[in-house]
Tab-separated table of C-alpha atoms in Angstrom:
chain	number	residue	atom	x	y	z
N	949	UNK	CA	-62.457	-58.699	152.093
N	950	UNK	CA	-59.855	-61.237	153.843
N	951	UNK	CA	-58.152	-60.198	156.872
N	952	UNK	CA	-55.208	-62.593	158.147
N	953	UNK	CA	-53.278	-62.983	161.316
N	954	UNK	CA	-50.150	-64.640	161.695
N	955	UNK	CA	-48.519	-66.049	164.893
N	956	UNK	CA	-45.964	-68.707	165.848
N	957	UNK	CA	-42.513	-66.833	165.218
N	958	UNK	CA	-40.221	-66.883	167.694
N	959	UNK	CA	-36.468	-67.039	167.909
N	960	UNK	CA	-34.776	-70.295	167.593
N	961	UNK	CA	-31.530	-71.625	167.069
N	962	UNK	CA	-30.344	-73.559	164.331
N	963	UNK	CA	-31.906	-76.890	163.609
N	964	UNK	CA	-34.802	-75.861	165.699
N	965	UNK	CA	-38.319	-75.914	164.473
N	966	UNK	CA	-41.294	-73.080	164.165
N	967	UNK	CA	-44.687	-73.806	163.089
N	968	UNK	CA	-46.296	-70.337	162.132
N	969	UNK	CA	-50.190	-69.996	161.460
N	970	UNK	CA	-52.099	-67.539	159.288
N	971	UNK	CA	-55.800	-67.394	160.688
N	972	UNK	CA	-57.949	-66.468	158.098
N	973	UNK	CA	-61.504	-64.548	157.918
N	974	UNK	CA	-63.533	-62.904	155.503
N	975	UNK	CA	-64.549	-64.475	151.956
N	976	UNK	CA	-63.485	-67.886	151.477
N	977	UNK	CA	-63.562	-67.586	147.880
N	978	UNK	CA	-61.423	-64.339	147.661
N	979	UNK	CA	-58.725	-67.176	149.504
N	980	UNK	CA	-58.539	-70.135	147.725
N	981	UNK	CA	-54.810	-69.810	147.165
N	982	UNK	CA	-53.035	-68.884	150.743
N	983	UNK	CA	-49.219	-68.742	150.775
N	984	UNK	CA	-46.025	-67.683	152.936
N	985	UNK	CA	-43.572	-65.393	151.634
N	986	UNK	CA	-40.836	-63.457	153.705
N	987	UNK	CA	-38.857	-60.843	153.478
N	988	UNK	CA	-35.240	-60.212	155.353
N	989	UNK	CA	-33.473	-56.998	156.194
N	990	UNK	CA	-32.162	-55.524	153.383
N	991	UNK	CA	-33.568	-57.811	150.769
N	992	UNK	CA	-36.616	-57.992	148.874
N	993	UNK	CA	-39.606	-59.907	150.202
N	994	UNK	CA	-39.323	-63.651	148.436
N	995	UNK	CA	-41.823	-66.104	148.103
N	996	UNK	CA	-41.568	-69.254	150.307
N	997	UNK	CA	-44.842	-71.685	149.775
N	998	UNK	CA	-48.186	-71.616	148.305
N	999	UNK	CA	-51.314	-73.871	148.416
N	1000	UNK	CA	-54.653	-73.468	146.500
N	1001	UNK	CA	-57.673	-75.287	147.504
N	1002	UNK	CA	-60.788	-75.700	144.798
N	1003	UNK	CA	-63.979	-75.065	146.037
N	1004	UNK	CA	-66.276	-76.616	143.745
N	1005	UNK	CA	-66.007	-79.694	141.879
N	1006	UNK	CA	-63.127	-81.234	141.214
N	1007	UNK	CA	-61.808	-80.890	144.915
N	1008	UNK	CA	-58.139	-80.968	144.648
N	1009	UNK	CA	-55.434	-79.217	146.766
N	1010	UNK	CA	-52.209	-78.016	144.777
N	1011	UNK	CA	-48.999	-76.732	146.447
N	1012	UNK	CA	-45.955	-75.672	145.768
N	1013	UNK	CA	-42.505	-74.557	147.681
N	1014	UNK	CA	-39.399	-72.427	146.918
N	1015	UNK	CA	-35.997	-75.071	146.303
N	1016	UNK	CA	-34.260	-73.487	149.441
N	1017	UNK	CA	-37.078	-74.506	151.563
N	1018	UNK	CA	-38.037	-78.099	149.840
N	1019	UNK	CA	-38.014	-80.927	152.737
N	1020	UNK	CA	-37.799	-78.523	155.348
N	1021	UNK	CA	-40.738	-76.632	155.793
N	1022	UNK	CA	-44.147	-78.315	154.776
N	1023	UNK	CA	-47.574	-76.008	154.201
N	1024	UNK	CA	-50.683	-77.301	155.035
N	1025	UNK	CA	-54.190	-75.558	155.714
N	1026	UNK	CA	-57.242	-76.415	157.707
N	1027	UNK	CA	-59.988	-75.029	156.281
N	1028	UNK	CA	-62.785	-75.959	159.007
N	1029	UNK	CA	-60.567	-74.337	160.847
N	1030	UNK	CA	-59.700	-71.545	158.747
N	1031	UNK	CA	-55.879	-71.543	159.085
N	1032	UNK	CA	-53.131	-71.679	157.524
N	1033	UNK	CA	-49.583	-73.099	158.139
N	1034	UNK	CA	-45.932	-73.449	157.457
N	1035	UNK	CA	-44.095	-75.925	159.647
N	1036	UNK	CA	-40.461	-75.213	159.559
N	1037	UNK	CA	-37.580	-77.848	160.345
N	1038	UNK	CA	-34.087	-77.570	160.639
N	1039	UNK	CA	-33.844	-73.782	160.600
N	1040	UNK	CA	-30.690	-71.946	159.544
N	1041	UNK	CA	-29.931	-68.765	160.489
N	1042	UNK	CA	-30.496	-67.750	156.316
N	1043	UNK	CA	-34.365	-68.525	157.160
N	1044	UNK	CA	-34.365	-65.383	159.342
N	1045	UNK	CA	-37.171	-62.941	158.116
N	1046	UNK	CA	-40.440	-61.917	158.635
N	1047	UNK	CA	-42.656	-64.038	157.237
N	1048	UNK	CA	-45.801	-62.352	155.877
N	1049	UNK	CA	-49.350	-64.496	155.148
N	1050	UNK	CA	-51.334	-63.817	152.002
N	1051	UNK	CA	-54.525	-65.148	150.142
N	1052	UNK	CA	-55.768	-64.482	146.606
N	1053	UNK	CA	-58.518	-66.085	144.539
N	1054	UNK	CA	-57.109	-67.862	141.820
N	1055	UNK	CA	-54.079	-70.627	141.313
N	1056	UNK	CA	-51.885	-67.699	139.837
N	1057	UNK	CA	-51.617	-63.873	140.147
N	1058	UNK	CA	-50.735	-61.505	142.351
N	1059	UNK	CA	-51.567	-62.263	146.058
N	1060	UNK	CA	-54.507	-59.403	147.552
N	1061	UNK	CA	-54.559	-59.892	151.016
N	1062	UNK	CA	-51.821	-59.571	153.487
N	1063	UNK	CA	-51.395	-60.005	156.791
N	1064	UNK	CA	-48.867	-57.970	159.182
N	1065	UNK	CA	-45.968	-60.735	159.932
N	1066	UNK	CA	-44.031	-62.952	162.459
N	1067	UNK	CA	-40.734	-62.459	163.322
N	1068	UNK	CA	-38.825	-65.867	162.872
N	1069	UNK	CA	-35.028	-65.374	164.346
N	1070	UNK	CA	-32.539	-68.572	163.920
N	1071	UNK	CA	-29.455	-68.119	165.911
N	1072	UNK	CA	-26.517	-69.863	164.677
């Protein structure tokens, strides 16, 4: 089992900057791949960045973004520390959502673990 917690939402305005964090426990191998995906009212939750990290030879990190987001937000993870994150940079008020955590095994599939979400508000 994986259990993640996010944090760092807030409300901004826009052009600010958020960095969220996804703290991570449970089987390290059940979250190689961690991502960020969020969901606004009335729409359907979207996908925003992933990152997979290998475990056993070849080491290699692999990540990837949605095009809306692409040299705004960077995603990054710590794993001494166990954490996840998605630093967020010039926010518009179209990045407002709740923005959910999640962790699967593999480099594709469907993501098994969730955690509850941050609200991130951009005021215009």
């Amino acid at each position: 089992q994986v259990q993640l917690v996010e944090s760092g939402g807030g409300s901004v305005q826009a052009g600010g900057s958020l960095r969220l964090s996804c703290a991570a426990s449970g089987s390290t191998d059940s979250r190689r791949c961690m991502g960020w995906f969020r969901q606004a009212p009335g729409k359907e939750r979207e996908w925003v960045a992933s990152i997979y990290t290998s475990i056993y030879p070849p080491y290699y990190t692999k990540s990837g973004m949605t095009n809306s987001v692409k040299g705004r937000f960077t995603i990054s993870r710590d794993n001494a520390k166990n954490t996840l994150y998605l630093q967020m940079n010039s926010l518009t008020p179209d990045d407002t959502a709740m923005y959910y955590c999640a962790a699967r095994q593999g480099l594709v599939g469907r993501f098994n673990y969730w955690g509850q979400g941050t609200q991130v508000t951009v005021s215009s």
